[in-house]
Short mmCIF file of C-alpha atoms in Angstrom, two decimals:
data_model
loop_
_atom_site.label_atom_id
_atom_site.label_comp_id
_atom_site.label_asym_id
_atom_site.label_seq_id
_atom_site.Cartn_x
_atom_site.Cartn_y
_atom_site.Cartn_z
CA UNK A 1 158.93 165.03 71.81
CA UNK A 2 162.06 163.69 70.10
CA UNK A 3 162.60 160.20 68.69
CA UNK A 4 164.81 159.10 71.59
CA UNK A 5 162.16 160.06 74.14
CA UNK A 6 159.55 158.09 72.17
CA UNK A 7 161.94 155.12 71.89
CA UNK A 8 162.48 154.92 75.66
CA UNK A 9 158.74 155.17 76.25
CA UNK A 10 158.47 152.17 73.92
CA UNK A 11 161.12 150.34 75.97
CA UNK A 12 159.07 150.98 79.13
CA UNK A 13 155.88 149.83 77.39
CA UNK A 14 157.54 146.62 76.18
CA UNK A 15 158.86 145.88 79.67
CA UNK A 16 155.36 146.39 81.09
CA UNK A 17 153.68 144.30 78.39
CA UNK A 18 155.83 141.26 79.12
CA UNK A 19 154.85 141.36 82.81
CA UNK A 20 151.56 139.60 83.67
CA UNK A 21 149.53 142.19 85.56
CA UNK A 22 151.10 145.34 84.14
CA UNK A 23 149.87 147.02 80.98
CA UNK A 24 151.88 148.86 78.38
CA UNK A 25 148.76 150.98 77.95
CA UNK A 26 149.22 152.23 81.52
CA UNK A 27 152.78 153.31 80.72
CA UNK A 28 151.56 155.10 77.59
CA UNK A 29 148.83 156.77 79.64
CA UNK A 30 151.05 158.09 82.42
CA UNK A 31 153.84 159.14 80.03
CA UNK A 32 151.45 161.33 78.04
CA UNK A 33 151.51 159.53 74.67
CA UNK A 34 148.28 157.52 74.93
CA UNK A 35 145.98 159.76 72.81
CA UNK A 36 148.67 160.03 70.11
CA UNK A 37 149.21 156.25 70.20
CA UNK A 38 145.51 155.49 69.74
CA UNK A 39 145.24 158.05 66.95
CA UNK A 40 148.26 156.58 65.13
CA UNK A 41 146.97 153.00 65.42
CA UNK A 42 143.53 154.08 64.25
CA UNK A 43 145.13 155.63 61.15
CA UNK A 44 146.22 152.20 59.87
CA UNK A 45 143.20 151.80 57.62
CA UNK A 46 142.08 151.39 54.01
CA UNK A 47 143.16 154.94 53.14
CA UNK A 48 146.73 154.23 54.27
CA UNK A 49 146.91 151.05 52.16
CA UNK A 50 145.58 152.95 49.12
CA UNK A 51 148.38 155.50 49.54
CA UNK A 52 150.96 152.70 49.74
CA UNK A 53 149.58 150.92 46.67
CA UNK A 54 149.63 154.18 44.70
CA UNK A 55 153.28 154.69 45.66
CA UNK A 56 152.67 157.73 47.85
CA UNK A 57 154.82 156.42 50.69
CA UNK A 58 155.63 159.84 52.16
CA UNK A 59 151.96 160.74 52.53
CA UNK A 60 151.18 157.32 54.08
CA UNK A 61 154.07 157.82 56.53
CA UNK A 62 152.67 161.17 57.62
CA UNK A 63 149.10 159.82 57.71
CA UNK A 64 149.97 157.14 60.31
CA UNK A 65 152.38 159.40 62.23
CA UNK A 66 155.31 157.17 61.27
CA UNK A 67 157.84 159.45 63.00
CA UNK A 68 156.08 158.52 66.26
CA UNK A 69 155.17 154.87 65.60
CA UNK A 70 158.56 153.68 64.30
CA UNK A 71 160.73 154.61 67.32
CA UNK A 72 157.95 153.49 69.67
CA UNK A 73 157.66 150.05 68.02
CA UNK A 74 161.46 149.68 67.92
CA UNK A 75 161.60 150.41 71.66
CA UNK A 76 158.85 147.89 72.39
CA UNK A 77 160.53 145.21 70.23
CA UNK A 78 163.98 145.74 71.82
CA UNK A 79 162.48 145.50 75.29
CA UNK A 80 160.44 142.36 74.55
CA UNK A 81 163.35 140.50 72.97
CA UNK A 82 165.87 141.44 75.67
CA UNK A 83 163.64 140.80 78.70
CA UNK A 84 162.05 137.55 77.51
CA UNK A 85 165.06 135.50 78.66
CA UNK A 86 165.13 137.21 82.07
CA UNK A 87 161.45 136.59 82.84
CA UNK A 88 161.58 133.05 81.47
CA UNK A 89 164.47 132.26 83.87
CA UNK A 90 162.72 133.93 86.82
CA UNK A 91 159.50 132.02 86.17
CA UNK A 92 161.39 128.74 86.27
CA UNK A 93 163.54 129.49 89.32
CA UNK A 94 161.71 132.08 91.46
CA UNK A 95 157.99 131.97 90.55
CA UNK A 96 156.51 133.04 93.94
CA UNK A 97 158.66 136.19 94.43
CA UNK A 98 158.08 137.11 90.78
CA UNK A 99 154.27 136.83 91.10
CA UNK A 100 154.47 138.88 94.32
CA UNK A 101 156.39 141.56 92.44
CA UNK A 102 153.76 141.54 89.67
CA UNK A 103 151.01 141.93 92.27
CA UNK A 104 152.66 145.07 93.66
CA UNK A 105 152.90 146.52 90.16
CA UNK A 106 149.18 145.84 89.60
CA UNK A 107 148.28 147.78 92.77
CA UNK A 108 150.43 150.72 91.68
CA UNK A 109 148.84 150.72 88.20
CA UNK A 110 145.35 150.80 89.74
CA UNK A 111 146.27 153.86 91.86
CA UNK A 112 147.58 155.66 88.77
CA UNK A 113 144.30 155.07 86.91
CA UNK A 114 142.27 156.04 89.97
CA UNK A 115 143.65 159.57 89.76
CA UNK A 116 142.62 159.94 86.11
CA UNK A 117 138.90 160.24 86.97
CA UNK A 118 138.39 163.93 87.89
CA UNK A 119 135.04 163.55 89.68
CA UNK A 120 133.64 160.36 91.22
CA UNK A 121 129.87 160.43 90.83
CA UNK A 122 127.36 157.62 91.25
CA UNK A 123 127.76 156.36 87.68
CA UNK A 124 131.57 156.22 87.98
CA UNK A 125 131.22 154.22 91.21
CA UNK A 126 128.82 151.80 89.49
CA UNK A 127 131.32 151.47 86.62
CA UNK A 128 134.10 150.78 89.14
CA UNK A 129 132.06 148.00 90.81
CA UNK A 130 131.27 146.55 87.38
CA UNK A 131 134.97 146.56 86.56
CA UNK A 132 135.78 144.79 89.83
CA UNK A 133 133.22 142.10 88.99
CA UNK A 134 134.68 141.58 85.52
CA UNK A 135 138.23 141.51 86.90
CA UNK A 136 137.32 138.91 89.55
CA UNK A 137 135.67 136.74 86.91
CA UNK A 138 138.78 136.92 84.70
CA UNK A 139 141.23 136.46 87.58
CA UNK A 140 139.44 133.43 89.07
CA UNK A 141 138.81 131.78 85.72
CA UNK A 142 140.69 128.49 85.20
CA UNK A 143 143.38 128.40 82.56
CA UNK A 144 141.81 127.74 79.21
CA UNK A 145 142.57 124.77 77.01
CA UNK A 146 143.21 127.04 74.05
CA UNK A 147 142.98 126.33 70.33
CA UNK A 148 146.01 124.39 69.16
CA UNK A 149 148.29 125.21 66.24
CA UNK A 150 148.85 128.52 64.52
CA UNK A 151 145.13 129.34 64.62
CA UNK A 152 145.45 129.45 68.41
CA UNK A 153 148.59 131.59 68.15
CA UNK A 154 146.77 134.08 65.89
CA UNK A 155 143.76 134.26 68.23
CA UNK A 156 146.01 134.65 71.28
CA UNK A 157 147.71 137.63 69.64
CA UNK A 158 144.34 139.11 68.65
CA UNK A 159 142.91 138.83 72.19
CA UNK A 160 146.04 139.75 74.16
CA UNK A 161 146.81 142.92 72.19
CA UNK A 162 143.35 144.27 73.04
CA UNK A 163 144.27 144.04 76.72
CA UNK A 164 147.81 145.31 76.17
CA UNK A 165 146.68 148.71 74.86
CA UNK A 166 144.11 149.15 77.64
CA UNK A 167 145.43 151.05 80.65
CA UNK A 168 145.13 148.75 83.65
CA UNK A 169 144.56 145.44 81.82
CA UNK A 170 147.51 143.17 81.16
CA UNK A 171 147.79 141.35 77.86
CA UNK A 172 150.41 139.05 79.38
CA UNK A 173 147.96 138.07 82.12
CA UNK A 174 145.40 137.20 79.43
CA UNK A 175 148.09 135.00 77.85
CA UNK A 176 148.56 133.31 81.24
CA UNK A 177 144.82 132.54 81.41
CA UNK A 178 144.93 131.22 77.84
CA UNK A 179 147.85 128.98 78.80
CA UNK A 180 150.05 130.71 76.21
CA UNK A 181 152.37 132.89 78.32
CA UNK A 182 155.27 130.43 78.68
CA UNK A 183 154.92 129.45 75.00
CA UNK A 184 155.14 133.07 73.85
CA UNK A 185 158.12 133.73 76.16
CA UNK A 186 159.93 130.71 74.71
CA UNK A 187 159.22 131.90 71.16
CA UNK A 188 160.63 135.33 72.00
CA UNK A 189 163.67 133.79 73.70
CA UNK A 190 164.46 131.43 70.81
CA UNK A 191 163.29 133.91 68.15
CA UNK A 192 160.86 131.46 66.55
CA UNK A 193 160.18 133.52 63.43
CA UNK A 194 157.14 131.57 62.16
CA UNK A 195 155.41 131.61 65.56
CA UNK A 196 156.16 135.32 66.09
CA UNK A 197 154.96 136.27 62.60
CA UNK A 198 151.57 134.60 63.19
CA UNK A 199 151.35 136.19 66.65
CA UNK A 200 152.15 139.65 65.25
CA UNK A 201 149.56 139.24 62.47
CA UNK A 202 146.92 138.41 65.09
CA UNK A 203 148.01 141.34 67.22
CA UNK A 204 147.88 143.68 64.22
CA UNK A 205 144.35 142.65 63.35
CA UNK A 206 143.30 143.02 66.99
CA UNK A 207 144.82 146.50 67.15
CA UNK A 208 143.01 147.71 64.05
CA UNK A 209 139.65 146.51 65.38
CA UNK A 210 139.94 147.37 69.07
CA UNK A 211 141.71 150.73 68.78
CA UNK A 212 138.66 152.14 67.00
CA UNK A 213 136.29 150.89 69.71
CA UNK A 214 138.52 152.22 72.49
CA UNK A 215 138.99 155.58 70.76
CA UNK A 216 135.21 155.98 70.53
CA UNK A 217 134.68 155.00 74.18
CA UNK A 218 137.32 157.42 75.45
CA UNK A 219 135.94 160.19 73.23
CA UNK A 220 132.34 159.79 74.44
CA UNK A 221 132.56 158.14 77.90
CA UNK A 222 136.08 158.86 79.18
CA UNK A 223 135.36 158.93 82.95
CA UNK A 224 133.19 155.81 82.83
CA UNK A 225 135.74 153.91 80.72
CA UNK A 226 138.63 154.83 83.06
CA UNK A 227 136.50 153.88 86.09
CA UNK A 228 135.86 150.40 84.64
CA UNK A 229 139.56 149.99 83.81
CA UNK A 230 140.54 151.04 87.34
#
């Protein structure tokens, strides 16, 4: 897979991540880069920082699969920054058609995940019902009065990124429930550097924690995990 192919997958992931209801993780899953993405994220650890501090930049680059992560992150960033203005305008002027469009994308994402479970046994069906219960609870929850200030921004990034890398769960929708979606869109549109830096730091910390949990779940309970996500 060449750098341009990875870049455009990143563009698609960024476009999905900015849409409430659609997950960049789903795009990564169906485009065949999800295992490599999780592995690369999981590699950002103490060992990598030791290599950087010792000046062994080339080894650190190879350790985290930098040739994959860099074009992917560039694609995601380009997509987020270019589409933020479009979605911000649509939310202000055509909210109902936009939410209807998002709903259709959610249904399509669920069908994609449904096909990833090879055999539906009793335990997968129980996991599916459990997932439906969790999803209903999240979807019907009132918008939260979230923590104010940059602490809230950091926590929003930490929580939302966990959903963004999960196939089938939208980080943007979590931001909607936290009451932070419009605020984040405005920051992207105006390029509020301080706000975005705090958000990215929160997202980075969330990635390092959650990617390890998700990698373990998919390694040991893949069918059950995908059934819950569906």
